Tab-separated table of C-alpha atoms in Angstrom:
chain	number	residue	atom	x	y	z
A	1	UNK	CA	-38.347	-37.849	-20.034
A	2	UNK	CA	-38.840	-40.691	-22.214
A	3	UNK	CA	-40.863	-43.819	-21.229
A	4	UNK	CA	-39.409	-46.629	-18.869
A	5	UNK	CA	-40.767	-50.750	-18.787
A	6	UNK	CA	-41.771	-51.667	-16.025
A	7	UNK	CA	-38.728	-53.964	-14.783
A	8	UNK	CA	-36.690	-50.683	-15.247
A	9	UNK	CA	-38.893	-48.905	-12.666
A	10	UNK	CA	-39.710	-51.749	-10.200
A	11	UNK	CA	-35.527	-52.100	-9.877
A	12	UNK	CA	-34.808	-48.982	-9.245
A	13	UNK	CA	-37.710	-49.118	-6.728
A	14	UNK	CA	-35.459	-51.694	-4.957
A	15	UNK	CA	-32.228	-50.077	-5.814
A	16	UNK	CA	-33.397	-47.459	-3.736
A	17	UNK	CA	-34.839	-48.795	-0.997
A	18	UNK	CA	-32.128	-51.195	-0.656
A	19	UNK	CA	-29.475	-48.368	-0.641
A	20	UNK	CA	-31.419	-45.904	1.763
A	21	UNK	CA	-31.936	-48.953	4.682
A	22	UNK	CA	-28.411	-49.997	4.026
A	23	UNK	CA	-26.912	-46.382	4.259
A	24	UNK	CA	-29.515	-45.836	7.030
A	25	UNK	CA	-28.351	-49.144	9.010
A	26	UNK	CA	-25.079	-48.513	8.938
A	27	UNK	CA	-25.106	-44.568	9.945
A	28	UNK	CA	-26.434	-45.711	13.152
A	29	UNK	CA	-24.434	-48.596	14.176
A	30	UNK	CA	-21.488	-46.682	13.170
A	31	UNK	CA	-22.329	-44.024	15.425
A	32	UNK	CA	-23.581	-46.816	18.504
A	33	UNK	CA	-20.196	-48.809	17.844
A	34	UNK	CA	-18.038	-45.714	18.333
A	35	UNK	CA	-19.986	-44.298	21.270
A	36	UNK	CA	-19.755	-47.490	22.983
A	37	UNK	CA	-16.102	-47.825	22.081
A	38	UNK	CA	-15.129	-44.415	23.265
A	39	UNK	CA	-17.410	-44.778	26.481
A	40	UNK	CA	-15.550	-47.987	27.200
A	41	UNK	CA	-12.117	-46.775	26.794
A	42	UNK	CA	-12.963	-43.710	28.632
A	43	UNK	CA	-13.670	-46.127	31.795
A	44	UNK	CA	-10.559	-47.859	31.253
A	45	UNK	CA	-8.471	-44.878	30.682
A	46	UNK	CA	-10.367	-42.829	33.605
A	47	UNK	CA	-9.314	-45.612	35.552
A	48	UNK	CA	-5.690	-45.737	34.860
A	49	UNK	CA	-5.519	-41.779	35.195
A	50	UNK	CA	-6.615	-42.514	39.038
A	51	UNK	CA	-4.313	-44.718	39.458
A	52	UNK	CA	-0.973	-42.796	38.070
A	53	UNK	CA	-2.643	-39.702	40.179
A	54	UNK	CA	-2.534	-41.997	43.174
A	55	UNK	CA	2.030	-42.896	42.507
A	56	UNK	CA	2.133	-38.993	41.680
A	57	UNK	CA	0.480	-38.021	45.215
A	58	UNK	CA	3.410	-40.032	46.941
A	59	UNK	CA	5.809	-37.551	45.634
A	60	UNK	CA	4.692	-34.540	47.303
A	61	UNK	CA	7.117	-33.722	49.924
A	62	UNK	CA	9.560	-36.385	49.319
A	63	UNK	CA	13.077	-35.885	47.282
A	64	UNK	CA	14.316	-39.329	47.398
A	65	UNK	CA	15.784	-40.104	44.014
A	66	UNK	CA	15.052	-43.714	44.713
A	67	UNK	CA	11.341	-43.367	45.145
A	68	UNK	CA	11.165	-41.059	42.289
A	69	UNK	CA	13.188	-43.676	40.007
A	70	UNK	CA	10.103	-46.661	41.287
A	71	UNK	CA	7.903	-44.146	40.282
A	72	UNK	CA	9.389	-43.616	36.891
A	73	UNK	CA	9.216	-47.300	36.630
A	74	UNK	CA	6.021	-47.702	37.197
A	75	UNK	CA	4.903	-45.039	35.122
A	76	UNK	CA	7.227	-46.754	31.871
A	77	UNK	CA	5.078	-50.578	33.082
A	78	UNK	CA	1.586	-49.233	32.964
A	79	UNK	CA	2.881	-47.701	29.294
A	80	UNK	CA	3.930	-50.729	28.132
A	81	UNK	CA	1.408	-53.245	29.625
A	82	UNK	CA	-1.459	-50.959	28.374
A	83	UNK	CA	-0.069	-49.721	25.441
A	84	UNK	CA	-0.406	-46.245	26.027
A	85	UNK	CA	1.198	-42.664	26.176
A	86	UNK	CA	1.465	-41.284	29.451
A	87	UNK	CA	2.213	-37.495	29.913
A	88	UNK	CA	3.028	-36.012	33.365
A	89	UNK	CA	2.766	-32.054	33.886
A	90	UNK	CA	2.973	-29.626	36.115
A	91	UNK	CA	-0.518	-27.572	37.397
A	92	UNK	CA	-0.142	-25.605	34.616
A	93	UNK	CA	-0.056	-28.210	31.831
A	94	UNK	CA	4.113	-28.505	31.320
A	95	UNK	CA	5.132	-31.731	30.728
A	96	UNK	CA	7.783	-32.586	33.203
A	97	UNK	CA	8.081	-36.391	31.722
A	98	UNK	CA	6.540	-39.056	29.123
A	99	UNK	CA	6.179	-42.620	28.759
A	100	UNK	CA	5.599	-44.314	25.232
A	101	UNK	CA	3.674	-47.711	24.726
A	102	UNK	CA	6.574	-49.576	24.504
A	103	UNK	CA	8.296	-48.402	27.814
A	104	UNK	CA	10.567	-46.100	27.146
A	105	UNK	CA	10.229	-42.285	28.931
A	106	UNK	CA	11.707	-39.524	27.864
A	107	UNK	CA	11.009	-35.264	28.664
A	108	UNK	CA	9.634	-32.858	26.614
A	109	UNK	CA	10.727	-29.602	27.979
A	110	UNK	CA	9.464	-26.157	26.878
A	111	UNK	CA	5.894	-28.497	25.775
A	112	UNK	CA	2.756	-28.549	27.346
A	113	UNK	CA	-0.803	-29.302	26.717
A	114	UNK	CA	-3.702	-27.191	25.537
A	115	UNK	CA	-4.662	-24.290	27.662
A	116	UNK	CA	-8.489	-25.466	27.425
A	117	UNK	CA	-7.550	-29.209	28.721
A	118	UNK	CA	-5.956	-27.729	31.431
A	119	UNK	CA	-9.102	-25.311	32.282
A	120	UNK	CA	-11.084	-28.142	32.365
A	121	UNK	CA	-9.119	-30.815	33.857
A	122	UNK	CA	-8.283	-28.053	37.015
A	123	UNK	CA	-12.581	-27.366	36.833
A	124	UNK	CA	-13.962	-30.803	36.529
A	125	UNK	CA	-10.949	-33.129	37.920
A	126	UNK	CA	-10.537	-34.983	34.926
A	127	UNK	CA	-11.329	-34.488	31.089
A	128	UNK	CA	-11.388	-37.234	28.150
A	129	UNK	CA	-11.683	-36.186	24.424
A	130	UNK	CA	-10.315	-37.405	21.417
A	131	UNK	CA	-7.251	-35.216	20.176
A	132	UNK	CA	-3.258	-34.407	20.110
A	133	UNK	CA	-3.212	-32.315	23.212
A	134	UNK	CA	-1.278	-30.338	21.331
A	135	UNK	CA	1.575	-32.234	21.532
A	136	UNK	CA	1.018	-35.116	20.335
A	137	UNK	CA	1.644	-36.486	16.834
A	138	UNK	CA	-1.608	-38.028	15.999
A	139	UNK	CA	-4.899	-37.279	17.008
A	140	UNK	CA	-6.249	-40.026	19.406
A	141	UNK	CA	-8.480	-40.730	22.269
A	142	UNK	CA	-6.998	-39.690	25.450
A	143	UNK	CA	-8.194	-38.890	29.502
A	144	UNK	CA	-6.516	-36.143	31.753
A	145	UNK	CA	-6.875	-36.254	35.490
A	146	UNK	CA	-5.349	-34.338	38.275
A	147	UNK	CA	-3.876	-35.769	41.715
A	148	UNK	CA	-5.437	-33.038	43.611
A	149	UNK	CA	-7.351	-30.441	42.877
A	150	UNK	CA	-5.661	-27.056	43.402
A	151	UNK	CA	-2.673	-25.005	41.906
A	152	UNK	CA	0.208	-27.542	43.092
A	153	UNK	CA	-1.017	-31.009	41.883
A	154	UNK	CA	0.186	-32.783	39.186
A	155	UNK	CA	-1.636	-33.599	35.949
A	156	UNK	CA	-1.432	-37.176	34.319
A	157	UNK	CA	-3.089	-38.282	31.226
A	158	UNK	CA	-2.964	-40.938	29.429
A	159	UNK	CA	-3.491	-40.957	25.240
A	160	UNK	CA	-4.547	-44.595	23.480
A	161	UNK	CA	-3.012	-44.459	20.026
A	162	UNK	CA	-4.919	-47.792	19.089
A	163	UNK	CA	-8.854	-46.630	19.815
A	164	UNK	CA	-9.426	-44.337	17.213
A	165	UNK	CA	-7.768	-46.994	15.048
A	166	UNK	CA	-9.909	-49.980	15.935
A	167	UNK	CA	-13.024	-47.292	15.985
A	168	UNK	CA	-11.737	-46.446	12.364
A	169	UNK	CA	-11.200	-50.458	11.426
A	170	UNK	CA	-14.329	-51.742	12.388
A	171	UNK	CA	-15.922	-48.577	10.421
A	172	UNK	CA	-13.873	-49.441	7.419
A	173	UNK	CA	-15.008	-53.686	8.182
A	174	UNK	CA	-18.331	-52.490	8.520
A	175	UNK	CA	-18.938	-50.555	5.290
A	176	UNK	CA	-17.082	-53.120	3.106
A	177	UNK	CA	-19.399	-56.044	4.802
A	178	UNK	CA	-22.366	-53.203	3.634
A	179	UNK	CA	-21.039	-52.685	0.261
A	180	UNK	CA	-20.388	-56.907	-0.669
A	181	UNK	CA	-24.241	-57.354	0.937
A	182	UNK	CA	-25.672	-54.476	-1.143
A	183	UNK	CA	-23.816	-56.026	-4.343
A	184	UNK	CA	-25.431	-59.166	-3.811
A	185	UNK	CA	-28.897	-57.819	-2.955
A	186	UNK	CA	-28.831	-55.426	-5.921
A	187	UNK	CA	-27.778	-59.054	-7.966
A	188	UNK	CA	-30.820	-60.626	-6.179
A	189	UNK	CA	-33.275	-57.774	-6.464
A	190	UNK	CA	-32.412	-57.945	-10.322
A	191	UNK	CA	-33.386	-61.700	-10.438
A	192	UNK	CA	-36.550	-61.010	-8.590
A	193	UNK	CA	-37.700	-57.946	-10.551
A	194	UNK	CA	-36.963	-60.156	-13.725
A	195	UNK	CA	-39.586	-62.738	-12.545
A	196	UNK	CA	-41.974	-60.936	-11.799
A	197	UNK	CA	-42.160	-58.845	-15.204
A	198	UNK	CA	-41.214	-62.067	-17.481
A	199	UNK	CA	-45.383	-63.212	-17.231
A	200	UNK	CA	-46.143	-59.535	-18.564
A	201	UNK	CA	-43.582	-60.065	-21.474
A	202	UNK	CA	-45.303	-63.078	-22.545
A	203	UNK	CA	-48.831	-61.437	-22.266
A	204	UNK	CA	-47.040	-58.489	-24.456
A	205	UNK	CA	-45.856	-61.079	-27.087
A	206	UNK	CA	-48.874	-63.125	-26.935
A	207	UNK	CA	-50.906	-59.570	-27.372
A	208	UNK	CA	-48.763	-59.133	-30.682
A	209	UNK	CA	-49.128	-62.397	-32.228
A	210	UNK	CA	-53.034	-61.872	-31.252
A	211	UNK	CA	-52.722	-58.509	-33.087
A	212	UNK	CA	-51.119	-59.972	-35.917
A	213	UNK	CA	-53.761	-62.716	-36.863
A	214	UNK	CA	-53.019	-65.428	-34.135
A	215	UNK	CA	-56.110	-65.890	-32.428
A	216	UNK	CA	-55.232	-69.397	-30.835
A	217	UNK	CA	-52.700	-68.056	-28.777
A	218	UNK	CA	-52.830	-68.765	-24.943
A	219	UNK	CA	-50.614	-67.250	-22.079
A	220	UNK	CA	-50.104	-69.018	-18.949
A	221	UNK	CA	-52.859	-68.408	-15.734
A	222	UNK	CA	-50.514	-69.511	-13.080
A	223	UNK	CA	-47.637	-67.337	-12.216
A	224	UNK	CA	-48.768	-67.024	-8.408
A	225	UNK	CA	-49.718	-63.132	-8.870
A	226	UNK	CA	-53.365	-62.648	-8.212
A	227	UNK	CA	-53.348	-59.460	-10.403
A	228	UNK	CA	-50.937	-60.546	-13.197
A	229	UNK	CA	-53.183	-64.285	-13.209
A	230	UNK	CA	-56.941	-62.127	-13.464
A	231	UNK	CA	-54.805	-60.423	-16.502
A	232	UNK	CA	-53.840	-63.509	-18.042
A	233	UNK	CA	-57.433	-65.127	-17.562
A	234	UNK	CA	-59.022	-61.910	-18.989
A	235	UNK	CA	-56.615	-62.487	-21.775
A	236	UNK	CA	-57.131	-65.838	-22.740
A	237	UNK	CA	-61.010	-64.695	-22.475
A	238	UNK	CA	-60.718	-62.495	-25.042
């Protein structure tokens, strides 16, 4: 490998350094903004799962089409207000009805969710991963609860379609912020690494006029280096 000059090595010195506690940096906000994120809309979607669990208990035992049309309502106003899917199945994971973020319902019959969120929703309660379900068209964070826990209840759950996409936004914010900062401390770190080798350039070309015949040549003893000043001094010296 053929010889480098100094400013060569001292930048990449802090092209390196610079990249590793930038890459470093943001690998673990990344990972604390979207654990914080998902534990925060897990609370808020655990919370809502109650609360449709709650409207589906009042159904048991009742066949009044006007208090299952109210709870329909209901269902397609938490939706909308909270921009959210809601699914309702049976206790085995059917979907008996479905409520998009803005209001609408519909049915989805002959679908149902994955086998293993129903295992653990009827084991734990409740469940919250991110995911389709396996019904659902895009992969997003979502919470399943149960109204009771045994074969007969109802399951709700409730899939955000926006908190994987702000997760994935303020990723994508984050690494471009990274990237312009890095650009301009690489710019910087080039500026720097130039001053501090520009006094051993002039001792170099002060060396070769010396070499050449020049022996009234002087270099400068004050370039606020202690090691690069002694150098200077032990030039001039000589």
């Amino acid at each position: 490998m053929g010889r480098r000059s100094f400013f060569f090595k001292d930048y990449v010195a802090h092209l390196i350094l610079i990249v590793c506690a930038f890459a470093l940096a943001g690998v673990v906000f990344c990972y604390q903004m979207s654990s914080y994120a998902l534990h925060a809309k897990q609370t808020e979607l655990r919370t809502t799962v109650q609360s449709l669990a709650e409207q589906s208990k009042l159904l048991e035992g009742t066949d009044s089409d006007v208090i299952r049309q109210i709870y329909v309502l209901s269902i397609a106003r938490v939706a909308k207000e909270d921009e959210l899917t809601v699914l309702i199945t049976d206790a085995d994971g059917n979907i008996e009805m479905g409520a998009k973020p803005d209001g609408t319902t519909y049915t989805l019959p002959g679908y149902h969710i994955s086998n293993e969120v129903v295992a653990e929703m009827h084991k734990n309660g409740s469940y919250a991963s991110v995911g389709s379900l396996g019904v659902l068209s895009e992969s997003s964070f979502y919470t399943v609860g149960t109204c009771v826990k045994d074969d007969n209840g109802d399951a709700v759950s409730t899939q955000d379609p926006n908190s994987a996409g702000v997760v994935r936004h303020s990723t994508q914010t984050l690494v471009l912020i990274l990237l312009v900062t890095l650009a301009v401390m690489l710019v910087i770190s080039f500026m720097i690494s130039q001053h501090f080798t520009r006094p051993l350039k002039t001792i170099a070309a002060a060396a070769k006029e010396f070499a050449g015949g020049n022996f009234d040549v002087r270099v400068p003893e004050d370039n606020r280096c202690y090691e690069i000043d002694e150098l200077a001094v032990s030039f001039n010296n000589m």
